[in-house]
Coordinates of C-alpha atoms in Angstrom, one line a residue:
M115 CA 229.9 24.5 59.8
M116 CA 226.2 25.2 60.3
N117 CA 226.7 28.8 59.3
R118 CA 228.3 27.8 56.0
V119 CA 225.2 25.6 55.2
I120 CA 222.5 28.0 56.5
A121 CA 223.8 31.2 54.9
P122 CA 223.5 30.0 51.3
L123 CA 220.1 28.5 51.9
L124 CA 218.8 31.8 53.3
A125 CA 220.2 33.7 50.4
I126 CA 218.4 31.4 48.0
L127 CA 215.1 31.7 49.8
L128 CA 215.4 35.5 49.8
L129 CA 216.1 35.7 46.2
A130 CA 213.2 33.3 45.3
A131 CA 210.8 35.4 47.4
S132 CA 211.8 38.7 45.7
P133 CA 210.7 39.8 42.1
A134 CA 214.2 39.8 40.9
G135 CA 214.7 36.3 42.2
A136 CA 211.9 35.0 40.0
A137 CA 213.8 36.1 36.9
L138 CA 217.0 34.7 38.3
A139 CA 215.5 31.4 39.5
P140 CA 217.2 29.4 36.7
D141 CA 220.6 30.8 38.0
A142 CA 220.3 29.3 41.5
P143 CA 223.5 27.3 41.1
V144 CA 225.3 30.5 40.2
L145 CA 224.1 32.2 43.4
V146 CA 225.2 29.2 45.4
A147 CA 228.5 29.5 43.8
A148 CA 228.5 33.2 44.6
A149 CA 227.8 32.4 48.2
K150 CA 230.9 30.3 48.2
R151 CA 232.7 33.4 47.0
K152 CA 233.7 32.1 43.6
P153 CA 233.8 34.5 40.6
V154 CA 231.1 33.7 38.1
K155 CA 230.4 35.2 34.7
R156 CA 226.8 36.3 34.0
K157 CA 225.0 35.3 30.8
P158 CA 224.1 38.1 28.5
A159 CA 220.6 39.3 28.6
R160 CA 218.0 37.8 26.2
P161 CA 217.4 39.8 23.0
V162 CA 214.0 41.6 22.8
S163 CA 211.5 40.2 20.3
G164 CA 211.6 41.4 16.7
S165 CA 208.2 43.0 16.8
S166 CA 209.2 45.5 19.5
Q167 CA 212.4 46.3 17.6
E168 CA 210.5 47.0 14.4
T169 CA 207.8 49.1 15.9
A170 CA 210.2 51.3 17.9
P171 CA 211.9 52.9 14.9
A172 CA 208.6 53.1 13.0
A173 CA 207.1 55.2 15.8
T174 CA 209.8 57.8 15.5
P175 CA 211.1 57.9 12.0
A176 CA 212.1 61.5 12.2
T177 CA 214.5 61.0 15.1
S178 CA 216.5 58.2 13.5
P179 CA 219.5 59.6 11.7
L180 CA 220.2 56.3 9.9
V181 CA 216.7 55.8 8.2
T182 CA 216.3 57.8 5.0
P183 CA 212.8 58.1 3.4
D184 CA 212.2 56.5 0.0
V185 CA 212.5 59.0 -2.8
T186 CA 210.7 58.4 -6.0
P187 CA 212.6 59.7 -9.0
D188 CA 210.8 62.2 -11.1
V189 CA 210.8 60.3 -14.4
T190 CA 208.7 61.6 -17.3
P191 CA 207.0 58.9 -19.4
P192 CA 208.1 58.7 -23.0
V193 CA 206.1 60.8 -25.4
S194 CA 205.0 59.2 -28.7
A195 CA 207.0 60.5 -31.7
T196 CA 203.9 60.7 -33.9
Q197 CA 201.4 63.1 -32.4
E198 CA 198.1 64.2 -33.8
P199 CA 197.8 67.8 -35.0
G200 CA 197.0 70.1 -32.1
S201 CA 198.3 67.8 -29.4
A202 CA 201.7 69.5 -29.2
G203 CA 200.2 72.6 -27.6
S204 CA 198.4 70.7 -24.8
T205 CA 199.8 71.5 -21.4
G206 CA 198.6 68.5 -19.3
S207 CA 201.0 66.8 -16.9
P208 CA 202.0 63.2 -17.7
G209 CA 200.4 61.9 -14.5
T210 CA 197.0 63.4 -14.9
P211 CA 194.1 61.2 -16.2
D212 CA 193.4 63.6 -19.1
S213 CA 196.9 63.3 -20.6
T214 CA 196.9 59.5 -20.0
A215 CA 193.6 59.2 -21.9
T216 CA 194.9 61.4 -24.7
Q217 CA 198.0 59.2 -25.1
G218 CA 195.9 56.0 -25.1
S219 CA 193.6 57.4 -27.7
T220 CA 196.4 58.4 -30.0
S221 CA 198.2 55.1 -29.7
E222 CA 195.1 52.9 -30.5
P223 CA 194.5 52.3 -34.2
S224 CA 191.2 53.4 -35.8
L225 CA 188.6 50.7 -36.3
D226 CA 186.6 52.7 -38.8
F227 CA 187.4 50.8 -42.0
D228 CA 185.5 48.7 -44.6
L229 CA 186.8 45.4 -45.8
L230 CA 184.4 45.3 -48.8
T231 CA 184.8 47.6 -51.8
P232 CA 181.7 49.6 -52.6
E233 CA 179.6 48.1 -55.3
A234 CA 180.0 51.0 -57.7
E235 CA 183.8 50.9 -57.5
A236 CA 183.9 47.1 -57.6
S237 CA 181.8 46.8 -60.7
K238 CA 183.5 49.8 -62.4
G239 CA 185.6 48.6 -65.3
L240 CA 184.4 45.0 -65.2
L241 CA 181.6 45.4 -67.9
D242 CA 182.1 46.4 -71.4
P243 CA 180.5 49.9 -71.9
D244 CA 178.6 48.7 -75.0
L245 CA 177.3 45.6 -73.2
Q246 CA 176.3 47.7 -70.2
K247 CA 174.5 50.2 -72.5
D248 CA 172.6 47.4 -74.2
L249 CA 171.5 45.9 -70.9
E250 CA 170.2 49.2 -69.7
T251 CA 168.3 49.7 -72.9
R252 CA 166.8 46.2 -72.6
R253 CA 165.7 46.9 -69.1
T254 CA 164.0 50.1 -70.0
M255 CA 162.2 48.6 -73.0
L256 CA 161.0 45.6 -71.1
K257 CA 159.6 47.8 -68.4
L258 CA 157.6 49.6 -71.0
H259 CA 156.6 46.3 -72.5
Q260 CA 155.2 45.1 -69.2
G261 CA 153.3 48.3 -68.4
L262 CA 151.8 48.7 -71.9
G263 CA 151.0 45.0 -72.0
L264 CA 148.8 45.2 -68.9
A265 CA 147.0 48.2 -70.4
M266 CA 146.5 46.2 -73.7
A267 CA 145.0 43.3 -71.7
G268 CA 142.5 45.7 -70.1
G269 CA 141.6 47.2 -73.4
L270 CA 141.2 43.7 -75.0
T271 CA 138.9 42.7 -72.2
A272 CA 136.7 45.8 -72.7
A273 CA 136.6 45.2 -76.5
T274 CA 135.5 41.6 -75.9
V275 CA 132.7 42.6 -73.5
L276 CA 131.4 45.3 -75.9
G277 CA 131.6 42.8 -78.9
Q278 CA 129.5 40.3 -76.9
L279 CA 126.9 42.8 -76.1
Q280 CA 126.7 44.0 -79.7
F281 CA 126.5 40.4 -80.9
N282 CA 123.5 39.8 -78.6
E283 CA 121.7 42.9 -79.9
S284 CA 122.3 42.0 -83.5
F285 CA 121.8 38.3 -83.7
R286 CA 120.0 37.1 -80.6
G287 CA 116.7 39.0 -80.8
G288 CA 117.9 42.4 -79.6
G289 CA 116.1 44.3 -82.4
D290 CA 119.3 44.8 -84.4
N291 CA 120.4 47.8 -82.3
R292 CA 124.0 48.7 -83.3
T293 CA 124.7 51.6 -81.1
L294 CA 127.6 49.7 -79.3
L295 CA 129.3 48.9 -82.6
A296 CA 131.1 52.2 -82.8
W297 CA 132.4 51.8 -79.2
H298 CA 133.5 48.3 -80.0
R299 CA 135.4 49.5 -83.0
G300 CA 137.1 52.4 -81.1
V301 CA 138.3 50.1 -78.3
V302 CA 139.5 47.5 -80.8
I303 CA 141.6 50.1 -82.7
G304 CA 143.2 51.4 -79.5
T305 CA 143.8 47.9 -78.2
S306 CA 145.4 46.9 -81.6
V307 CA 147.8 49.8 -81.5
L308 CA 148.8 48.9 -77.9
F309 CA 149.2 45.3 -78.9
A310 CA 151.5 46.2 -81.8
T311 CA 153.6 48.6 -79.6
V312 CA 154.0 45.9 -76.9
G313 CA 155.1 43.3 -79.4
T314 CA 157.5 45.7 -81.0
L315 CA 159.1 46.5 -77.7
G316 CA 159.5 42.9 -76.8
L317 CA 161.0 42.0 -80.2
L318 CA 163.4 44.9 -80.5
A319 CA 164.7 44.8 -77.0
P320 CA 168.5 44.0 -77.3
D321 CA 169.7 40.8 -75.8
P322 CA 173.5 40.9 -75.6
V323 CA 173.8 37.8 -73.5
E324 CA 173.6 34.6 -75.4
R325 CA 171.3 32.1 -73.6
P326 CA 170.7 28.4 -74.6
F327 CA 167.2 27.5 -75.5
Q328 CA 165.2 26.0 -72.6
W329 CA 161.5 25.6 -71.8
D330 CA 161.0 28.3 -69.2
T331 CA 158.4 30.9 -68.4
V332 CA 159.8 33.3 -71.0
T333 CA 159.5 30.6 -73.7
F334 CA 155.8 29.9 -72.8
H335 CA 155.1 33.6 -72.7
K336 CA 156.4 34.0 -76.3
I337 CA 154.3 31.0 -77.5
F338 CA 151.1 32.4 -76.0
M339 CA 151.7 35.9 -77.3
S340 CA 152.5 34.5 -80.8
L341 CA 149.1 32.8 -80.7
A342 CA 147.5 36.0 -79.5
T343 CA 149.1 37.9 -82.4
A344 CA 147.6 35.4 -84.9
G345 CA 144.3 35.8 -83.1
M346 CA 144.4 39.6 -83.4
I347 CA 145.1 39.5 -87.1
T348 CA 142.3 36.9 -87.6
Q349 CA 139.9 39.0 -85.6
A350 CA 140.6 42.1 -87.7
I351 CA 140.0 40.2 -90.9
L352 CA 136.7 38.5 -89.7
G353 CA 135.5 41.8 -88.3
I354 CA 136.0 43.6 -91.7
L355 CA 134.2 40.7 -93.5
A356 CA 131.3 40.7 -91.0
T357 CA 130.8 44.5 -91.6
H358 CA 130.9 44.3 -95.4
S359 CA 128.4 41.4 -95.3
Y360 CA 125.8 43.4 -93.4
G361 CA 122.3 42.1 -94.1
E362 CA 123.5 39.0 -95.9
I363 CA 123.2 35.4 -94.9
T364 CA 127.0 35.1 -94.3
E365 CA 127.1 38.0 -91.7
P366 CA 126.1 35.8 -88.7
K367 CA 128.8 33.3 -89.7
Y368 CA 131.6 35.9 -89.9
A369 CA 130.3 37.5 -86.6
T370 CA 130.3 34.2 -84.8
A371 CA 133.8 33.3 -86.0
H372 CA 134.9 36.8 -85.0
Q373 CA 133.5 36.2 -81.5
V374 CA 135.1 32.8 -81.0
V375 CA 138.6 34.0 -82.1
G376 CA 138.2 37.0 -79.8
Y377 CA 137.7 34.8 -76.7
A378 CA 140.6 32.6 -77.8
T379 CA 142.9 35.7 -78.2
L380 CA 141.9 37.0 -74.8
G381 CA 142.7 33.6 -73.3
C382 CA 146.2 33.6 -74.9
V383 CA 146.9 37.1 -73.7
A384 CA 145.9 36.1 -70.1
A385 CA 148.0 33.0 -70.3
G386 CA 151.0 35.0 -71.4
I387 CA 150.7 37.4 -68.5
V388 CA 150.2 34.6 -66.0
T389 CA 153.4 32.7 -67.1
L390 CA 155.5 35.7 -66.3
T391 CA 153.7 36.6 -63.1
F392 CA 153.7 33.2 -61.5

C-alpha cells in the first residue's frame, strides 16, 4: 500500500525537477494516471507562432518547390495613332524617360493661340473704301493745317513786332526812319500766304462723318480763326491806305488803326491755337 502511494509521488517530483517536466507540469494528472498504468492519449503539440512560419520560407525561397516568383508580363503601352512627323523612326523603349516625355508632349494640346483677331484683319471689310479714303485724306490735311498754322503764328508775331518798331520810328519821335518798313512788308506777305494756305486746308479737308453742332473746342477754334481772317483782311487794307497817305495828316490815323487791328488779329490767332491745345 505504501509503495503504491510513494511511487507516483516520486515520479511527479522527478519530472518537476527535470527540464522536460517543466513543460509537462500541466499534464501532472496524466502522469499520475500513467503511474496507475492506464492508457492516456497525449495532446497534440502547440502550433508554432505565425512569424516563425512566415520567416522560414522567406529565408530560403529557392529551396521551396511550391513558391513561384511573381512574373510581370511584358506589356507594351499603347502607342498614339496620331504621331508627329519624325517620331515613327525613334527607337526609344516604352519604359525609358525619354520616350515617356515624348509621348506626353505629343498628347498635350498646344497653348500657342490668340483669342483676339488682329486689328488689321478685324477692321478689314468693315469700312467703306471711299469713307476710309476720305478719312485718311482729312487726317493728312489737318496735320498740314496744324504744322503750317504754328509757322503762321510765328510769322504773325514777327510781323507785329517789326510793325511796332517801325511805328515808333515814324510817329513817336524816331526821326522818321523807315528802314524796317521793307522787313515788315516782307514778313507780312509771307505770313498772309501761310494764313491763306492754313485756312484753305482747314476748309477743304473732307468730313465724311456727320456730326451734330455743339459748342466744343473745334467750334471756338473756328470762331477765333474767322475773326483772325477778318483782321488779316482789315490789316492789309489799312496798311495800303497808310502807305498811300505818306506825309499826309491821315497817315498817323491809318497807321494807328493798322496797329490796333494787328494786335487784335494776333490775339485771335493765339486764342484759336490755345483752344485746340488745351
